XYZ file of C-alpha atoms in Angstrom:
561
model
C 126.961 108.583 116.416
C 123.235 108.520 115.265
C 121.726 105.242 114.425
C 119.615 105.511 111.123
C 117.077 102.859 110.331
C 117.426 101.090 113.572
C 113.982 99.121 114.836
C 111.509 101.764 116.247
C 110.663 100.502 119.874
C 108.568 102.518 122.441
C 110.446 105.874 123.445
C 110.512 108.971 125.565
C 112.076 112.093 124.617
C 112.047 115.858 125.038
C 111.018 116.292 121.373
C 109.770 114.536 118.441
C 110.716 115.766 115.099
C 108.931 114.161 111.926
C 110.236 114.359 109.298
C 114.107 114.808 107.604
C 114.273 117.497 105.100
C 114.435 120.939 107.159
C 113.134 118.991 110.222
C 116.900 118.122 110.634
C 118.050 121.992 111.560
C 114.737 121.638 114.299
C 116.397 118.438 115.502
C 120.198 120.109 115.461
C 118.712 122.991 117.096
C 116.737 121.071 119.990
C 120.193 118.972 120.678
C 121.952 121.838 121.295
C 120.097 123.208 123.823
C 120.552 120.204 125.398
C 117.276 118.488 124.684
C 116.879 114.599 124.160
C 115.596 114.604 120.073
C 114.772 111.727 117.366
C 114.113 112.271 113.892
C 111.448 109.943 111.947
C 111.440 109.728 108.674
C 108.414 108.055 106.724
C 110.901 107.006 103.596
C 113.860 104.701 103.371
C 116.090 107.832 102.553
C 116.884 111.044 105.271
C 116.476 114.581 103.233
C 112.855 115.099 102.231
C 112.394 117.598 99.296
C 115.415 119.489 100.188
C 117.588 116.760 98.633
C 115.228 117.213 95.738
C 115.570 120.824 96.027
C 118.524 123.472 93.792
C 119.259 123.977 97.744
C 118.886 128.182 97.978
C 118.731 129.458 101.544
C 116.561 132.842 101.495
C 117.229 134.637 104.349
C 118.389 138.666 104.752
C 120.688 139.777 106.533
C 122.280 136.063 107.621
C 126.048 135.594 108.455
C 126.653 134.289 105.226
C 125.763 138.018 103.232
C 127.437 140.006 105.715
C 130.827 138.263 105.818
C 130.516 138.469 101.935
C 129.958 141.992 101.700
C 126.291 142.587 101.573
C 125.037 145.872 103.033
C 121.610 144.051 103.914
C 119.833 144.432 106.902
C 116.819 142.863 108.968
C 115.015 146.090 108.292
C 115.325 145.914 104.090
C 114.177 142.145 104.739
C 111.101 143.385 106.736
C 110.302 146.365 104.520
C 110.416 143.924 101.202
C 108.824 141.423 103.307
C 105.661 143.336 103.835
C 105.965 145.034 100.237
C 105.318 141.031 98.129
C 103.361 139.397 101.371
C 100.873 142.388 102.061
C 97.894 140.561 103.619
C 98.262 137.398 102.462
C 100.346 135.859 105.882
C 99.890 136.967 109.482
C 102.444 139.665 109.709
C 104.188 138.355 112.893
C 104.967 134.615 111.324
C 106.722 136.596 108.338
C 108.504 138.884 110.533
C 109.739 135.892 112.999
C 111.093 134.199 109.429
C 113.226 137.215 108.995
C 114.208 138.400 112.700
C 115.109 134.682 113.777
C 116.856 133.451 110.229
C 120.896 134.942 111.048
C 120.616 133.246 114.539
C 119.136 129.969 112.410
C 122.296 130.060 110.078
C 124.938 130.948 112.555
C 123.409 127.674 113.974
C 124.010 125.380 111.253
C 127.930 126.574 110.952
C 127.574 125.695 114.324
C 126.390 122.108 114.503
C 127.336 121.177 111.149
C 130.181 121.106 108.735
C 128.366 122.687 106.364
C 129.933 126.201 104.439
C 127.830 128.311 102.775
C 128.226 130.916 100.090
C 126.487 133.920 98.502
C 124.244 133.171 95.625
C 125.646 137.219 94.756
C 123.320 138.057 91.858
C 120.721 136.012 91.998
C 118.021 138.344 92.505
C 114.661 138.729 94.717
C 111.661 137.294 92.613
C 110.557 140.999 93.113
C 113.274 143.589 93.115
C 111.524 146.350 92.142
C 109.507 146.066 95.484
C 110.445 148.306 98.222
C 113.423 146.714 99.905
C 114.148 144.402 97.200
C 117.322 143.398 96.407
C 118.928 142.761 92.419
C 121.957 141.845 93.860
C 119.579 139.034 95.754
C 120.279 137.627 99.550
C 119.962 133.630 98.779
C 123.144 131.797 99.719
C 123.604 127.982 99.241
C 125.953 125.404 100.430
C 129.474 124.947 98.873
C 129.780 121.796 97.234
C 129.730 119.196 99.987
C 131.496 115.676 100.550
C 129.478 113.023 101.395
C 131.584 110.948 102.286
C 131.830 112.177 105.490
C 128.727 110.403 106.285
C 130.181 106.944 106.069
C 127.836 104.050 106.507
C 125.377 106.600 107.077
C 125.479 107.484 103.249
C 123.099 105.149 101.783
C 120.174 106.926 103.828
C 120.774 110.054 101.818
C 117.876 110.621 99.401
C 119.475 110.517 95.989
C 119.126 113.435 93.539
C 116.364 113.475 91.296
C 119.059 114.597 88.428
C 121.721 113.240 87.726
C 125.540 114.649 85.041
C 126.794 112.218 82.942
C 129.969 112.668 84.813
C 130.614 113.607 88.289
C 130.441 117.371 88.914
C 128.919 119.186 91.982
C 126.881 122.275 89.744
C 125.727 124.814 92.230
C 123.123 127.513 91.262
C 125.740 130.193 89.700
C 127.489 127.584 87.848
C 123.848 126.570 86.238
C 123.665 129.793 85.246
C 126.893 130.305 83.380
C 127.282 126.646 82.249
C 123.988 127.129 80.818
C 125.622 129.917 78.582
C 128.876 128.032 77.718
C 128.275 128.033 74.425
C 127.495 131.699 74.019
C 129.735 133.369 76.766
C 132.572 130.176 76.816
C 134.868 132.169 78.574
C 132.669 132.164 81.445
C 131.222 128.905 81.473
C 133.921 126.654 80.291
C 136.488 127.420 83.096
C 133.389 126.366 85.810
C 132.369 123.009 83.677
C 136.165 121.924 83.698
C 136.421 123.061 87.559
C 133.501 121.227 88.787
C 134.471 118.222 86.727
C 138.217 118.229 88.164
C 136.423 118.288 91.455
C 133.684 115.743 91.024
C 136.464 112.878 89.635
C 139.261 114.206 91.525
C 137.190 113.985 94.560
C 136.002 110.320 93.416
C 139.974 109.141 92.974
C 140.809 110.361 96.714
C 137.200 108.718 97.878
C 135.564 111.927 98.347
C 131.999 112.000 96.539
C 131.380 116.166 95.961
C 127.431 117.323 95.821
C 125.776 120.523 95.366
C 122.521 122.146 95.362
C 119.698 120.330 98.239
C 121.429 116.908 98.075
C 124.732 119.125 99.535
C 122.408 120.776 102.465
C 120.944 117.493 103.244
C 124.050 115.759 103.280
C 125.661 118.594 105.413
C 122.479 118.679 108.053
C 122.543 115.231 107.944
C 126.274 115.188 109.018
C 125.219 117.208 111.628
C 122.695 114.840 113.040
C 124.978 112.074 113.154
C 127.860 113.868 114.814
C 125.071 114.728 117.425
C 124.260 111.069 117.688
C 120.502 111.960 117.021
C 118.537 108.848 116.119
C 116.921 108.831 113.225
C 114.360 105.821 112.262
C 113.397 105.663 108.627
C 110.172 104.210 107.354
C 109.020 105.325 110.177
C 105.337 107.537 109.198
C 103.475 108.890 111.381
C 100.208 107.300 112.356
C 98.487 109.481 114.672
C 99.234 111.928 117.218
C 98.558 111.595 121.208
C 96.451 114.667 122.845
C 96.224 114.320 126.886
C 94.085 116.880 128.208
C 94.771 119.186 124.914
C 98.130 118.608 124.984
C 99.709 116.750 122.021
C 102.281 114.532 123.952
C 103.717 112.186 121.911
C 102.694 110.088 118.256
C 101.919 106.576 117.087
C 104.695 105.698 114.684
C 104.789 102.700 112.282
C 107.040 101.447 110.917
C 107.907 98.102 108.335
C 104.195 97.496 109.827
C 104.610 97.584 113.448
C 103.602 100.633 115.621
C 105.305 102.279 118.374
C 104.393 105.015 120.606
C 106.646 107.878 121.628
C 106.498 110.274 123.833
C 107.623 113.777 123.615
C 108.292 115.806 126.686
C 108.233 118.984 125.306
C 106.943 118.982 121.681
C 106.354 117.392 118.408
C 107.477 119.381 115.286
C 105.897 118.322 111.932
C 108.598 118.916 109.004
C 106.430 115.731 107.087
C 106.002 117.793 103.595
C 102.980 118.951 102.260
C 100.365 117.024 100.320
C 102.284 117.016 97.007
C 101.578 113.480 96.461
C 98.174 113.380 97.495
C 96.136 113.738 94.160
C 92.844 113.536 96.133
C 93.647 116.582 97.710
C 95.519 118.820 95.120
C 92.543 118.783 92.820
C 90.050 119.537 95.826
C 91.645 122.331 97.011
C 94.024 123.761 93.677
C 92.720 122.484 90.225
C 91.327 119.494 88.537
C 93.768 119.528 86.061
C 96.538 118.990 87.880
C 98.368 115.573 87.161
C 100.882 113.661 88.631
C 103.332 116.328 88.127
C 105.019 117.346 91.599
C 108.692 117.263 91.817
C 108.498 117.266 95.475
C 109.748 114.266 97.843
C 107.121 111.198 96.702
C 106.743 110.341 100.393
C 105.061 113.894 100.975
C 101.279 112.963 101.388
C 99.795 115.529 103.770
C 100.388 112.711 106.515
C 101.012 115.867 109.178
C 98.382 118.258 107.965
C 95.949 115.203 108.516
C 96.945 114.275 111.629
C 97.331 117.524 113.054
C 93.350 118.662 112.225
C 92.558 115.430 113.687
C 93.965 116.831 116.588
C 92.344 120.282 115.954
C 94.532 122.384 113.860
C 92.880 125.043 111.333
C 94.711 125.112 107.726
C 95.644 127.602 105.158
C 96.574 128.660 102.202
C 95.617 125.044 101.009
C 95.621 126.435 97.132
C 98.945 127.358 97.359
C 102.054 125.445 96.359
C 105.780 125.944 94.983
C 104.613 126.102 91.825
C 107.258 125.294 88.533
C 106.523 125.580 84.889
C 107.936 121.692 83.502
C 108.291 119.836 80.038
C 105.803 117.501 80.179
C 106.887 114.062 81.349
C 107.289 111.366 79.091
C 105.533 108.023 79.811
C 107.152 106.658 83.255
C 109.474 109.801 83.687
C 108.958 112.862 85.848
C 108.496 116.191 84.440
C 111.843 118.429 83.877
C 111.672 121.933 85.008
C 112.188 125.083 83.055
C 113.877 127.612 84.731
C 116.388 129.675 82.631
C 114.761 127.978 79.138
C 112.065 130.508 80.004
C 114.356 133.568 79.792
C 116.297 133.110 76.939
C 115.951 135.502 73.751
C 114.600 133.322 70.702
C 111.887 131.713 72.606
C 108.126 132.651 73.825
C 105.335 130.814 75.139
C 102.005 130.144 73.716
C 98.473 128.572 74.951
C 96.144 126.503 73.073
C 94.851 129.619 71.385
C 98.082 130.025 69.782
C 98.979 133.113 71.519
C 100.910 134.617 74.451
C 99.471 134.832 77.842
C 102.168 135.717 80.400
C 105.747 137.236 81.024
C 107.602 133.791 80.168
C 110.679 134.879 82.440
C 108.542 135.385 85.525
C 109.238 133.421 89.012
C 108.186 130.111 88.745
C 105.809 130.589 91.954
C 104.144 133.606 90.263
C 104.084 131.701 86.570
C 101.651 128.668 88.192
C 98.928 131.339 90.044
C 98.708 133.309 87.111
C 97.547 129.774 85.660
C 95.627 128.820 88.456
C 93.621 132.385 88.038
C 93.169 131.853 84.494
C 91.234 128.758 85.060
C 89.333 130.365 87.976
C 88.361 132.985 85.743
C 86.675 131.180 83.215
C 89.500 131.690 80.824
C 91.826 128.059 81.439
C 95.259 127.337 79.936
C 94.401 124.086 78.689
C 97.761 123.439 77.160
C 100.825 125.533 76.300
C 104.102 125.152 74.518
C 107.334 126.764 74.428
C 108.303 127.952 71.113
C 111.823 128.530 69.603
C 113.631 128.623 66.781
C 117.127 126.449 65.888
C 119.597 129.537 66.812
C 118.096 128.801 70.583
C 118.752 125.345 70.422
C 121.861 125.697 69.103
C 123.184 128.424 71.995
C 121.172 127.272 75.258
C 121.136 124.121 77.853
C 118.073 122.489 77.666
C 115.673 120.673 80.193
C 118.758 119.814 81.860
C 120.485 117.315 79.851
C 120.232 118.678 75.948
C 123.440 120.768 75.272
C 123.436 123.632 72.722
C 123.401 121.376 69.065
C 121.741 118.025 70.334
C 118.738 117.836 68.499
C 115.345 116.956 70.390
C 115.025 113.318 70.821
C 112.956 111.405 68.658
C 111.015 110.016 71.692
C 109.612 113.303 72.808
C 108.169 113.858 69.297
C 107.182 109.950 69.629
C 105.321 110.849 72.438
C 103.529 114.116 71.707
C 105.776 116.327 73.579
C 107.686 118.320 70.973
C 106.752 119.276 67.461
C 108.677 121.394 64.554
C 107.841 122.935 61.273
C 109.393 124.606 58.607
C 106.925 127.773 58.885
C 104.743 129.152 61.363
C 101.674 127.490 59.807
C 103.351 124.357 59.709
C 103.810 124.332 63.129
C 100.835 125.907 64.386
C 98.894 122.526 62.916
C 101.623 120.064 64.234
C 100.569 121.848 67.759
C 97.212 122.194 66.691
C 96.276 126.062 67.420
C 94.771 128.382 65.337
C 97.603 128.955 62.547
C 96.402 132.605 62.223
C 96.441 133.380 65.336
C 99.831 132.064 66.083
C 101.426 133.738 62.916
C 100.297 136.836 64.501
C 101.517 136.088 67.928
C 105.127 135.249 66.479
C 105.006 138.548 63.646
C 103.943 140.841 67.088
C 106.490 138.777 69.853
C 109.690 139.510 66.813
C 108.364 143.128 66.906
C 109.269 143.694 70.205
C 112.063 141.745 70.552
C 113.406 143.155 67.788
C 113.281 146.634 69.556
C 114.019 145.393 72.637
C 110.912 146.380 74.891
C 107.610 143.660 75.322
C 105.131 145.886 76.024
C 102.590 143.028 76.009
C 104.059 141.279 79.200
C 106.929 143.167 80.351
C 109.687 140.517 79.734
C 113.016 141.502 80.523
C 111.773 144.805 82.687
C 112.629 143.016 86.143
C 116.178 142.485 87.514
C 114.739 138.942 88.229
C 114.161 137.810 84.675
C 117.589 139.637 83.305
C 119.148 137.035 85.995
C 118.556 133.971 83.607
C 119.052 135.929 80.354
C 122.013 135.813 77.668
C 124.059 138.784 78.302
C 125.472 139.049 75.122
C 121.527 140.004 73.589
C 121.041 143.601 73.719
C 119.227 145.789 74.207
C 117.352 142.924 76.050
C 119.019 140.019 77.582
C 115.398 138.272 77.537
C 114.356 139.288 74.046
C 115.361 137.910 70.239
C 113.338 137.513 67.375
C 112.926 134.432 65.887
C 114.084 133.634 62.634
C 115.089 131.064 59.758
C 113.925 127.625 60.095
C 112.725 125.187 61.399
C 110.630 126.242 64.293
C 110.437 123.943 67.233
C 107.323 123.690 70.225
C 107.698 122.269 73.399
C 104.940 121.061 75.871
C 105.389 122.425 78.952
C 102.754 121.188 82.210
C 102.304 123.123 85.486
C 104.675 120.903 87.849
C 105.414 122.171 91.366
C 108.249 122.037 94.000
C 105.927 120.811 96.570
C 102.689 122.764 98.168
C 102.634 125.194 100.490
C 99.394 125.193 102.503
C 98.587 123.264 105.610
C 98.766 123.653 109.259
C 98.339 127.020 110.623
C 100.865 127.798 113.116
C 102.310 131.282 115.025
C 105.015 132.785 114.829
C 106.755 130.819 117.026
C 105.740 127.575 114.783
C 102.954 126.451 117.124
C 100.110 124.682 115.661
C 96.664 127.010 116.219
C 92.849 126.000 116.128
C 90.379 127.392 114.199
C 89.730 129.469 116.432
C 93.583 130.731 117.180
C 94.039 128.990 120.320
C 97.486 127.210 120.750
C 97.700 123.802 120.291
C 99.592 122.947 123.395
C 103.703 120.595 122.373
C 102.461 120.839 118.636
C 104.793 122.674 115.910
C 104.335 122.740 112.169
C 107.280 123.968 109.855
C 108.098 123.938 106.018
C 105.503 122.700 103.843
C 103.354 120.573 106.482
C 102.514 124.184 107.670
C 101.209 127.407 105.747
C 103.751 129.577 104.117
C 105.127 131.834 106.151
C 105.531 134.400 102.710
C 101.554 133.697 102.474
C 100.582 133.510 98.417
C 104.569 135.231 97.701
C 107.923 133.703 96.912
C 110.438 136.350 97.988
C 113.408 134.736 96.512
C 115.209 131.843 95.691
C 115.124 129.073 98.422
C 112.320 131.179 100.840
C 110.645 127.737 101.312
C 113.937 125.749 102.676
C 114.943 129.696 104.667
C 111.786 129.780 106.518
C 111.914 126.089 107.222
C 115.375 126.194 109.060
C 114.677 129.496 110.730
C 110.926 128.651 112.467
C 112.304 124.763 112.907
C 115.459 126.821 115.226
C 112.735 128.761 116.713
C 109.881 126.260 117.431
C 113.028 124.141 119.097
C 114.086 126.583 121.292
C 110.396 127.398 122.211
C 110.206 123.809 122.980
C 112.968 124.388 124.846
C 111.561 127.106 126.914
C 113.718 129.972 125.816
C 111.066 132.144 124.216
C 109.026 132.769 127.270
């Protein structure tokens, strides 16, 4: 059984994995070829952002889709692939992602007792794209037991949100439980299922999860039936080059370093530089605040120490981006992922008018922003805007059920603002009150007949996804009507970023100048996204992270030439 927090000490093994979000599949997939592994882990807790994460897998064609049904097939994945990435990504990093990710999954229901299901409707970010899929190819882990882990439990990373009652909520039951009270039919029957399961499972001493904190918990499960050390608060210090060769790291931990040596490789999986404020406004935008979502020990440790030892970066602007209500004082932002789809609602900038398809992927949402401000032309603030019927039908930011009212503290703090008229909420928001009268009079105009020919909203199989059904002739379009009208600040949060080390498509780390980097591999965030400036689909960051962590291990291994 793997020992998890135990005293770091001066080592030798085959490989070196840092880092314990989708390092863990790199570390599951290096044991089973029979390699000596440990894992180190620069926080108290074993997940990294996937814990943090809703826990999609992207990846076509894998077991998973095929058992269920799907007709997909590595050459639709390529074909779409190529369509949404164009030039943006080497093209044989993006086509290792797809060719190697069934193997990577068959490998995890291997070496862990993780199941997985089919996401079945959750649709590609771009659909329409050639090889694009509606009926969408992310799949996600079946609500997992955690107690399992035993004493290794309390090393789990806990969730960053949290149901009033027990109750595992995976991605399809968000999306119908955030309906219940329009469609209850639908969502009722999964609410009372996945509470019977979260305190039936608590009664028997079974503790249910879903979403990234159920993948984490399930790879973790893995590594400890392995008997894979892991050391946690354990960061990285520096890594050892002999001769060009990176051989090993300096690791310290609880303030004492270590050295260890890795026969055949070290694989950064340490994050990207979410945390790092320094950095995100150097190399993305000024006006970024402390708004990432992503795991707080993620603070570019391996991107640092990896162009110390002569890696190139890329795609250093990049990151996971996520449209959020802004945070109150002392409390993270809240992200907005179906809010922005519902009919009765629209989103404004600080001119008081619309600037974007509101139901667009989250990714796509924050570098349309990021342009803006590039441009000359900056969203300095924006709001979403609805009207009581919304509130009254829709989940909101997570914990405010159809009829809650907004709490007093977000309008204590600045966040939220009503009015009984447009005007009257224009200057609670303060924006031009003619300008946003117009916006509103124009936005019911098309909603009303069903078509936004201003943005688009509701023409992609992507933003229908997170729509109400029951709206026609568009599930993303309503006009707004009666009173009061409510505003809502929203702030560009991320997932985590998505530039840093440059690697091939076998996960090695290159130099500037494309030369391998000898025993050094970079996957997930600590490296440059695989999908270049794109987000294919739902979970493309944690897909491409277990599928090049399985293939830089069996490189490591010596399996791939």
């Amino acid at each position: 059984m793997a020992v998890t927090n135990n005293s770091a000490v001066n080592s030798e093994v085959d490989v070196l994995v840092i880092g314990s979000g989708t390092g863990m599949a790199a570390a599951l997939a290096a044991h089973e070829q029979g390699l000596k592994v440990l894992v180190v882990e620069k926080t108290e807790y074993v997940g990294g952002s996937t814990a943090l994460s809703g826990g999609g897998v992207w990846v076509p064609a894998n077991p998973v889709l095929t058992a269920a049904g799907s007709t997909d097939t590595i050459e639709q994945g390529l074909t779409y692939a190529e369509s949404v990435v164009a030039d943006s990504a080497p093209k044989p990093r993006w086509t290792s992602a797809i060719e190697h990710g069934p193997a990577a999954i068959a490998m995890l229901q291997r070496t862990t007792p993780l199941n997985f299901m089919w996401s079945r409707g959750y649709s590609d970010y771009h659909p329409e794209n050639p090889g694009g899929h509606a009926i969408g190819r992310t799949i996600e882990a079946n609500p997992f037991d955690a107690s399992v882990l035993g004493d290794q439990r309390r090393f789990l990373r806990p969730t960053g949100l949290s149901a009033p009652v027990p109750m595992p909520i995976t991605s399809v039951d968000y999306r119908w439980m955030n309906l219940f009270a329009r469609m209850p039919m639908q969502g009722v029957p999964r609410i009372a299922r996945r509470v019977l399961q979260g305190i039936g499972g608590k009664v028997v001493g079974r503790e249910y999860m879903a979403g990234g904190q159920a993948l984490a918990a399930g790879m973790f499960a893995g590594v400890v039936r392995a008997g894979i050390p892991v050391w946690t608060e354990a960061g990285l210090e520096e890594l050892i080059v002999d001769g060009g060769r990176v051989t090993g790291a300096v690791i310290r931990q609880r303030g004492e370093t270590v050295t260890v040596s890795a026969r055949k490789g070290v694989i950064l999986a340490t994050g990207g530089f979410d945390h790092d404020l320094a950095w995100r406004h150097k190399y993305q935008s000024a006006r970024l605040g402390e708004w990432s979502l992503g795991n707080p020990g993620n603070t570019g440790d391996g991107i640092k120490a990896a162009t110390t030892a002569g890696a190139s970066t890329a795609l250093m602007d990049q990151a996971w981006w996520f449209p959020a209500v802004a945070p109150l004082p002392g409390s993270a932002p809240i992200v907005l992922l179906a809010e922005r789809s519902l009919p009765g609602s629209f989103i404004v900038n600080q001119t008081g008018a619309r600037f974007i398809n509101e139901s667009t992927d989250y990714m796509s949402f924050g570098q349309h922003l990021l342009a803006a401000e590039r441009g000359g032309d900056p969203i300095e603030k924006m709001w979403i805007v609805f009207d009581q019927e919304y509130r009254d039908s829709y989940v909101f930011a997570a914990g405010l059920f159809p009829r809650m009212p907004i709490p007093q503290e977000w309008y204590d703090a600045g966040i939220a603002f009503t009015g009984n008229s447009p005007e009257e909420l224009a200057t609670a928001m303060g924006v031009p009150a003619e300008t946003f009268r117009g916006t509103l009079a124009r936005f019911n105009r098309m909603a009303g007949a069903g078509i936004d020919s201003q943005f688009g909203r509701g023409d992609s199989a992507y933003d229908r996804y997170y729509g109400d059904p029951t709206v026609s002739p568009n599930p993303n379009l309503r006009p707004l009507r009666g009173k009061p009208l409510y505003a809502v600040e929203i702030v560009l949060s991320d997932l985590g970023t998505c530039g840093g080390i440059t690697a091939d498509e076998r996960g090695r780390a290159l130099t500037p100048g494309g030369e391998i980097i000898e025993g050094l591999y970079a996957i997930g965030n600590a490296a440059a996204n695989a999908y270049g400036a794109t987000y294919p689909g739902a979970g493309a960051t944690i897909g491409q992270g277990i599928t090049l962590g399985y293939v830089a291990a069996r490189d490591a291994a010596g399996l791939l030439g």
